[in-house]
Coordinates of C-alpha atoms in Angstrom, one line a residue:
M128 CA -12.4 19.3 3.3
K129 CA -14.7 18.0 6.1
E130 CA -13.3 16.0 9.0
F131 CA -14.0 12.3 9.4
K132 CA -14.2 10.0 12.5
V133 CA -12.1 7.0 11.8
G134 CA -12.0 3.5 13.2
I135 CA -8.9 1.3 13.0
I136 CA -9.6 -2.5 12.8
G137 CA -6.5 -4.5 13.8
A138 CA -5.1 -1.6 15.7
T139 CA -2.6 -3.6 17.8
G140 CA -0.6 -5.0 14.9
M141 CA 2.3 -3.3 13.2
V142 CA 0.2 -1.8 10.4
G143 CA -2.4 -0.8 12.8
Q144 CA 0.3 0.9 14.9
R145 CA 1.4 2.7 11.7
F146 CA -2.1 4.0 11.1
I147 CA -2.2 5.4 14.6
S148 CA 1.1 7.2 14.2
L149 CA 0.2 8.6 10.8
L150 CA -3.2 9.9 11.9
E151 CA -2.0 11.5 15.1
K152 CA -1.9 15.0 13.3
H153 CA -3.9 14.3 10.2
P154 CA -5.9 17.3 9.1
W155 CA -9.0 15.3 7.9
F156 CA -9.0 11.9 9.7
H157 CA -9.3 11.5 13.5
P158 CA -9.3 8.1 15.2
V159 CA -12.3 7.7 17.4
V160 CA -12.5 3.9 17.8
L161 CA -9.9 1.1 17.9
A162 CA -10.6 -2.6 17.5
A163 CA -8.7 -5.8 17.6
S164 CA -9.2 -9.5 18.5
A165 CA -11.3 -10.6 21.5
R166 CA -8.1 -11.2 23.6
S167 CA -7.3 -7.4 23.4
A168 CA -10.9 -6.2 23.8
G169 CA -11.7 -4.4 27.0
K170 CA -8.1 -3.3 27.6
T171 CA -6.8 0.1 27.1
Y172 CA -4.7 0.5 23.9
E173 CA -1.5 0.9 26.0
E174 CA -2.3 -2.4 27.9
A175 CA -3.2 -4.3 24.7
V176 CA -0.1 -3.3 22.8
G177 CA 2.4 -3.5 25.7
R178 CA 5.9 -4.0 24.6
R179 CA 4.9 -4.7 21.0
W180 CA 4.7 -1.0 20.1
A181 CA 7.2 -0.8 17.2
M182 CA 7.0 2.7 16.0
D183 CA 9.9 5.2 16.4
T184 CA 7.6 7.7 18.1
P185 CA 5.6 6.9 21.3
I186 CA 1.9 6.0 21.4
P187 CA 0.0 9.3 21.1
E188 CA -1.3 10.3 24.5
R189 CA -4.9 10.6 23.3
I190 CA -4.7 7.0 22.1
K191 CA -3.1 5.3 25.2
K192 CA -6.3 5.2 27.3
M193 CA -8.8 4.4 24.5
V194 CA -10.5 1.1 25.3
V195 CA -10.1 -1.5 22.5
L196 CA -13.2 -3.0 21.1
D197 CA -13.8 -6.5 19.7
A198 CA -13.6 -6.1 15.8
E199 CA -16.2 -8.9 15.4
A200 CA -18.5 -8.8 18.4
D201 CA -18.7 -5.0 18.5
R202 CA -18.9 -4.4 14.7
E203 CA -22.3 -2.7 14.9
K204 CA -21.1 -0.3 17.6
I205 CA -17.9 0.4 15.7
A206 CA -19.8 1.0 12.4
G207 CA -22.1 3.4 14.2
I208 CA -19.2 5.5 15.6
A209 CA -16.9 5.7 12.6
D210 CA -17.5 7.4 9.3
F211 CA -15.2 4.7 7.8
V212 CA -12.6 2.2 9.0
F213 CA -9.0 1.3 8.1
C214 CA -8.7 -2.5 8.3
A215 CA -5.5 -4.4 9.0
V216 CA -6.7 -7.6 10.7
S217 CA -4.7 -10.9 11.0
L218 CA -7.5 -13.3 10.2
D219 CA -7.4 -15.9 7.4
K220 CA -8.7 -14.8 4.0
A221 CA -12.2 -16.1 4.4
G222 CA -12.5 -14.5 7.9
T223 CA -11.2 -11.2 6.5
R224 CA -13.5 -11.2 3.5
A225 CA -16.5 -11.9 5.7
L226 CA -15.6 -9.3 8.3
E227 CA -15.0 -6.6 5.7
E228 CA -18.2 -7.3 3.9
V229 CA -20.1 -7.1 7.3
Y230 CA -18.7 -3.6 7.9
A231 CA -19.6 -2.5 4.3
K232 CA -23.1 -3.8 4.7
L233 CA -23.4 -1.9 7.9
E234 CA -22.9 1.3 5.7
C235 CA -19.3 1.7 7.0
P236 CA -16.8 2.1 4.1
V237 CA -13.7 -0.1 4.6
I238 CA -10.2 1.0 3.5
S239 CA -8.3 -2.3 3.6
N240 CA -4.6 -3.2 4.0
N241 CA -5.5 -6.9 3.6
S242 CA -5.2 -9.1 0.6
A243 CA -8.5 -11.0 1.0
H244 CA -10.5 -8.8 -1.5
R245 CA -7.8 -7.9 -3.9
A246 CA -9.0 -10.4 -6.5
T247 CA -12.7 -9.4 -6.1
P248 CA -13.6 -7.9 -9.5
D249 CA -15.7 -5.0 -8.2
V250 CA -13.3 -4.1 -5.3
P251 CA -11.0 -1.3 -6.4
M252 CA -7.3 -1.9 -5.7
I253 CA -5.8 1.6 -6.0
I254 CA -2.3 3.1 -6.2
P255 CA -3.6 6.7 -6.2
E256 CA -1.1 8.1 -8.7
I257 CA -1.8 5.3 -11.2
N258 CA -5.4 4.1 -11.3
D259 CA -7.5 6.6 -9.5
D260 CA -10.3 6.1 -12.1
H261 CA -10.9 2.6 -10.5
A262 CA -12.8 4.4 -7.7
A263 CA -15.8 4.1 -10.1
L264 CA -15.9 0.5 -9.3
I265 CA -17.5 1.5 -5.9
D266 CA -20.8 2.2 -7.7
I267 CA -20.8 -1.3 -9.1
Q268 CA -19.9 -2.9 -5.8
R269 CA -22.6 -1.0 -3.9
K270 CA -25.2 -2.4 -6.2
R271 CA -24.0 -5.9 -5.5
L272 CA -23.8 -5.3 -1.7
G273 CA -27.2 -3.4 -1.6
T274 CA -25.5 -0.4 0.1
K275 CA -25.7 3.4 -0.1
R276 CA -22.5 4.3 1.6
G277 CA -20.7 1.0 2.4
F278 CA -18.0 -0.4 0.2
I279 CA -14.5 -2.0 0.3
A280 CA -11.4 -0.6 -1.3
V281 CA -8.0 -2.2 -1.0
K282 CA -4.4 -1.3 -1.4
S283 CA -2.1 -3.6 -3.5
N284 CA 0.7 -5.8 -2.1
C285 CA 3.6 -3.9 -0.7
S286 CA 6.1 -5.8 -2.9
L287 CA 5.0 -4.2 -6.1
Q288 CA 4.7 -0.6 -4.8
S289 CA 8.3 0.1 -5.9
Y290 CA 8.5 -1.3 -9.4
V291 CA 4.9 -0.8 -10.7
P292 CA 5.0 3.0 -10.2
A293 CA 8.4 3.0 -12.1
L294 CA 6.9 0.9 -15.1
H295 CA 3.7 2.8 -15.3
P296 CA 4.8 6.0 -17.0
L297 CA 6.7 3.9 -19.6
M298 CA 3.7 1.7 -20.5
E299 CA 1.7 4.1 -22.7
A300 CA 4.7 5.8 -24.4
F301 CA 6.9 2.8 -25.1
G302 CA 4.7 -0.4 -24.6
V303 CA 6.3 -2.5 -21.8
T304 CA 6.1 -6.1 -23.2
K305 CA 7.7 -8.0 -20.4
A306 CA 9.3 -7.4 -17.0
L307 CA 11.3 -9.3 -14.4
A308 CA 11.3 -8.0 -10.8
C309 CA 13.4 -9.5 -8.0
T310 CA 12.3 -8.0 -4.7
Y311 CA 14.3 -7.8 -1.6
Q312 CA 11.8 -7.2 1.2
A313 CA 12.2 -5.8 4.7
I314 CA 11.3 -7.8 7.8
S315 CA 8.6 -5.3 8.9
G316 CA 6.6 -6.6 5.8
A317 CA 6.2 -9.8 7.9
G318 CA 5.1 -7.7 10.9
K319 CA 8.5 -8.3 12.6
T320 CA 11.4 -6.4 14.1
F321 CA 14.9 -7.8 14.8
S322 CA 14.0 -8.2 18.4
T323 CA 11.0 -10.4 17.6
W324 CA 12.8 -12.2 14.7
P325 CA 16.4 -12.6 15.7
E326 CA 17.0 -15.4 13.2
M327 CA 16.8 -12.8 10.4
A328 CA 20.0 -11.1 11.6
D329 CA 22.8 -12.0 9.1
N330 CA 20.3 -13.9 7.0
V331 CA 18.3 -13.9 3.8
I332 CA 15.2 -16.2 3.2
P333 CA 14.6 -16.9 -0.5
F334 CA 10.8 -17.5 -0.1
I335 CA 7.8 -15.4 1.0
S336 CA 4.6 -17.4 0.9
G337 CA 2.2 -16.1 -1.8
E338 CA 4.3 -13.1 -2.6
E339 CA 5.4 -14.0 -6.1
E340 CA 1.9 -14.8 -7.2
K341 CA 0.6 -11.5 -5.9
S342 CA 3.5 -9.6 -7.4
E343 CA 2.8 -11.1 -10.9
Q344 CA -1.0 -10.9 -10.9
E345 CA -2.0 -7.8 -9.0
P346 CA -0.4 -5.3 -11.5
L347 CA -2.7 -6.6 -14.2
K348 CA -5.7 -5.7 -12.1
I349 CA -4.2 -2.3 -11.4
W350 CA -3.6 -1.8 -15.2
G351 CA -7.1 -3.3 -16.1
K352 CA -10.2 -1.6 -17.4
I353 CA -13.6 -1.3 -15.8
G354 CA -16.2 -3.7 -17.2
S355 CA -19.9 -4.1 -16.4
E356 CA -19.3 -6.3 -13.4
G357 CA -15.8 -5.1 -12.3
I358 CA -12.3 -5.0 -13.5
V359 CA -11.2 -6.8 -16.6
P360 CA -7.5 -7.5 -15.9
A361 CA -4.9 -6.3 -18.5
K362 CA -3.4 -9.0 -20.7
G363 CA 0.1 -7.7 -20.3
P364 CA 2.9 -7.0 -19.8
S365 CA 4.1 -10.4 -18.9
I366 CA 5.6 -10.2 -15.4
T367 CA 7.7 -12.7 -13.5
T368 CA 9.1 -12.2 -10.0
Q369 CA 11.2 -13.7 -7.3
C370 CA 10.8 -12.4 -3.7
L371 CA 13.4 -12.6 -0.9
R372 CA 13.2 -11.6 2.7
V373 CA 16.3 -9.7 3.6
N374 CA 17.7 -8.4 6.9
V375 CA 16.6 -4.8 6.6
S376 CA 14.1 -3.2 9.0
D377 CA 12.1 -1.2 6.5
G378 CA 12.1 -0.7 2.8
H379 CA 11.4 -3.0 -0.1
M380 CA 13.8 -3.0 -3.0
A381 CA 13.3 -4.4 -6.6
A382 CA 15.8 -5.1 -9.2
V383 CA 13.8 -4.7 -12.4
F384 CA 14.4 -5.8 -16.0
A385 CA 12.1 -4.6 -18.8
S386 CA 11.6 -4.8 -22.5
F387 CA 9.5 -2.6 -24.8
A388 CA 7.6 -2.6 -28.1
K389 CA 9.3 0.6 -28.9
K390 CA 12.7 0.8 -27.1
P391 CA 13.3 4.2 -25.6
T392 CA 16.6 5.9 -24.9
L393 CA 17.8 6.0 -21.3
E394 CA 17.2 9.8 -21.3
Q395 CA 13.7 9.4 -22.6
I396 CA 13.0 7.0 -19.6
R397 CA 14.5 9.4 -17.1
E398 CA 12.3 12.3 -18.6
K399 CA 9.2 10.2 -18.2
W400 CA 10.0 9.4 -14.6
A401 CA 10.7 13.1 -13.8
A402 CA 7.5 14.4 -15.4
F403 CA 5.2 11.8 -13.9
S404 CA 2.6 12.8 -11.4
G405 CA -1.0 11.7 -10.7
E406 CA -4.3 12.7 -9.2
P407 CA -2.9 13.0 -5.6
Q408 CA -0.4 15.7 -6.7
K409 CA -3.0 17.6 -8.7
L410 CA -5.4 17.6 -5.8
G411 CA -2.7 18.4 -3.3
L412 CA -3.7 15.6 -1.0
P413 CA -2.2 15.8 2.5
S414 CA -0.1 12.6 2.3
A415 CA 0.9 12.9 -1.4
P416 CA 4.6 13.3 -2.2
K417 CA 5.4 16.4 -4.2
Q418 CA 7.6 14.3 -6.5
F419 CA 6.3 10.7 -6.8
L420 CA 9.3 9.2 -8.5
H421 CA 12.9 10.3 -7.6
Y422 CA 15.8 9.2 -9.8
F423 CA 19.3 9.0 -8.2
E424 CA 22.3 9.5 -10.5
E425 CA 24.7 7.9 -7.9
S426 CA 25.6 4.4 -8.7
D427 CA 25.1 3.2 -5.1
R428 CA 21.6 4.6 -4.7
P429 CA 18.9 4.2 -3.7
Q430 CA 19.5 2.5 -0.3
P431 CA 16.9 1.6 2.4
K432 CA 18.8 3.3 5.2
L433 CA 19.3 6.5 3.3
D434 CA 16.3 6.8 1.1
R435 CA 13.2 5.0 2.5
M436 CA 11.9 8.1 4.2
L437 CA 12.0 10.3 1.2
E438 CA 9.0 12.6 1.2
N439 CA 7.9 11.1 4.5
G440 CA 8.2 7.6 3.1
M441 CA 5.6 8.2 0.4
A442 CA 7.9 8.6 -2.6
V443 CA 9.5 5.9 -4.7
S444 CA 13.2 6.0 -5.4
V445 CA 14.8 4.7 -8.6
G446 CA 18.4 4.3 -9.7
R447 CA 21.0 2.4 -11.7
L448 CA 19.2 2.7 -15.0
R449 CA 21.2 1.1 -17.8
E450 CA 20.9 -1.1 -20.8
D451 CA 20.8 -4.9 -20.4
T452 CA 22.0 -7.8 -22.6
Q453 CA 18.8 -9.9 -22.1
Y454 CA 16.1 -7.2 -21.7
D455 CA 16.2 -3.7 -23.0
V456 CA 17.0 -2.0 -19.7
K457 CA 17.4 -2.6 -16.0
F458 CA 17.1 -0.5 -12.9
V459 CA 16.6 -0.6 -9.1
C460 CA 13.6 0.7 -7.1
L461 CA 12.9 1.3 -3.5
S462 CA 9.8 2.1 -1.4
H463 CA 9.0 2.2 2.2
N464 CA 6.8 -0.9 2.7
T465 CA 4.9 0.1 5.9
L466 CA 4.3 3.7 4.7
R467 CA 3.8 3.9 0.9
G468 CA 3.4 0.1 0.8
A469 CA 0.9 -0.3 3.6
A470 CA -0.7 2.2 6.0
G471 CA 0.5 5.4 4.2
G472 CA -0.8 4.1 0.9
A473 CA -4.1 3.3 2.5
V474 CA -4.3 6.8 4.0
L475 CA -3.5 8.4 0.7
M476 CA -6.2 6.2 -1.0
A477 CA -8.7 7.3 1.7
E478 CA -7.8 11.0 1.0
L479 CA -8.4 10.4 -2.7
L480 CA -11.8 8.8 -2.0
A481 CA -12.8 11.6 0.4
A482 CA -11.8 14.2 -2.2
K483 CA -13.9 12.4 -4.8
G484 CA -16.9 12.2 -2.4
Y485 CA -17.0 8.5 -1.8
L486 CA -16.8 8.9 2.0
D487 CA -19.6 11.5 2.3

């Protein structure tokens, strides 16, 4: 595989920091340009981040002295340097949509961690093991944008990265008709640590703005079909969610309840999970977990503290599968929200698109 020069837009935020730490030793992708808001522009990365660096490992030496550019004012310069950019900006949705389209029209592909374009019909929203075929939307999108190389691809919301992968292999075989997912989401999903959000210690907040709507609607795009102008969302299954912020540093959990058109046995469900793999595993992509779904037999697993870093934080953990009195079955899922759910998932998506030739 060829090597790519990468830009990181929104490099000083928590997801931007995660991109930097993930790409430090990446075999294909090498950061060459960092960008953030105007208040960070002109500073070295080390100066711009200051005490806000939240990763477990230090800032890579090569990155410390890189001068941060202005994501908006320097967009033509950035697009001229990078083969593509990862985008994790903190603008409002209208501002994010406009900025990402500008980069795409400058013939610089955008791999986005933002939500602004998730509902855009011709923008693929890819979980690489599940809907890699949606990369074909890029051809439709390029026609609309009038570009040859430029496009936008987005990752889905981090809250559904645990339960949608667990439901997916059951869909075709057994016909999931409805699902309830209660998510328990770590504070890093809000870009926070316990030092910056002390009120989360010994606390649970039963509301995360916009999260339940995303968790209920985005799976239907992921499971949708490609039409002439973009994705036609799936009509089902019916999904309802409730999303809570809990006092955990990293790792989103979901308590899932599901019913089926053809009720499987518990053993059949476990067999489907164990056998499931996707295009990243077939291609041997650098960030892909060898086993995407891991089932724990122990009654007290998975746990964020023990299991969020499974396969470098890119696997999904499942446990506590049992029959339910209101739905057919219930189980618990866990995924690392800033790795599989955010930057890591975006890097894996970029690897998939590179392997398919969309970044050439």
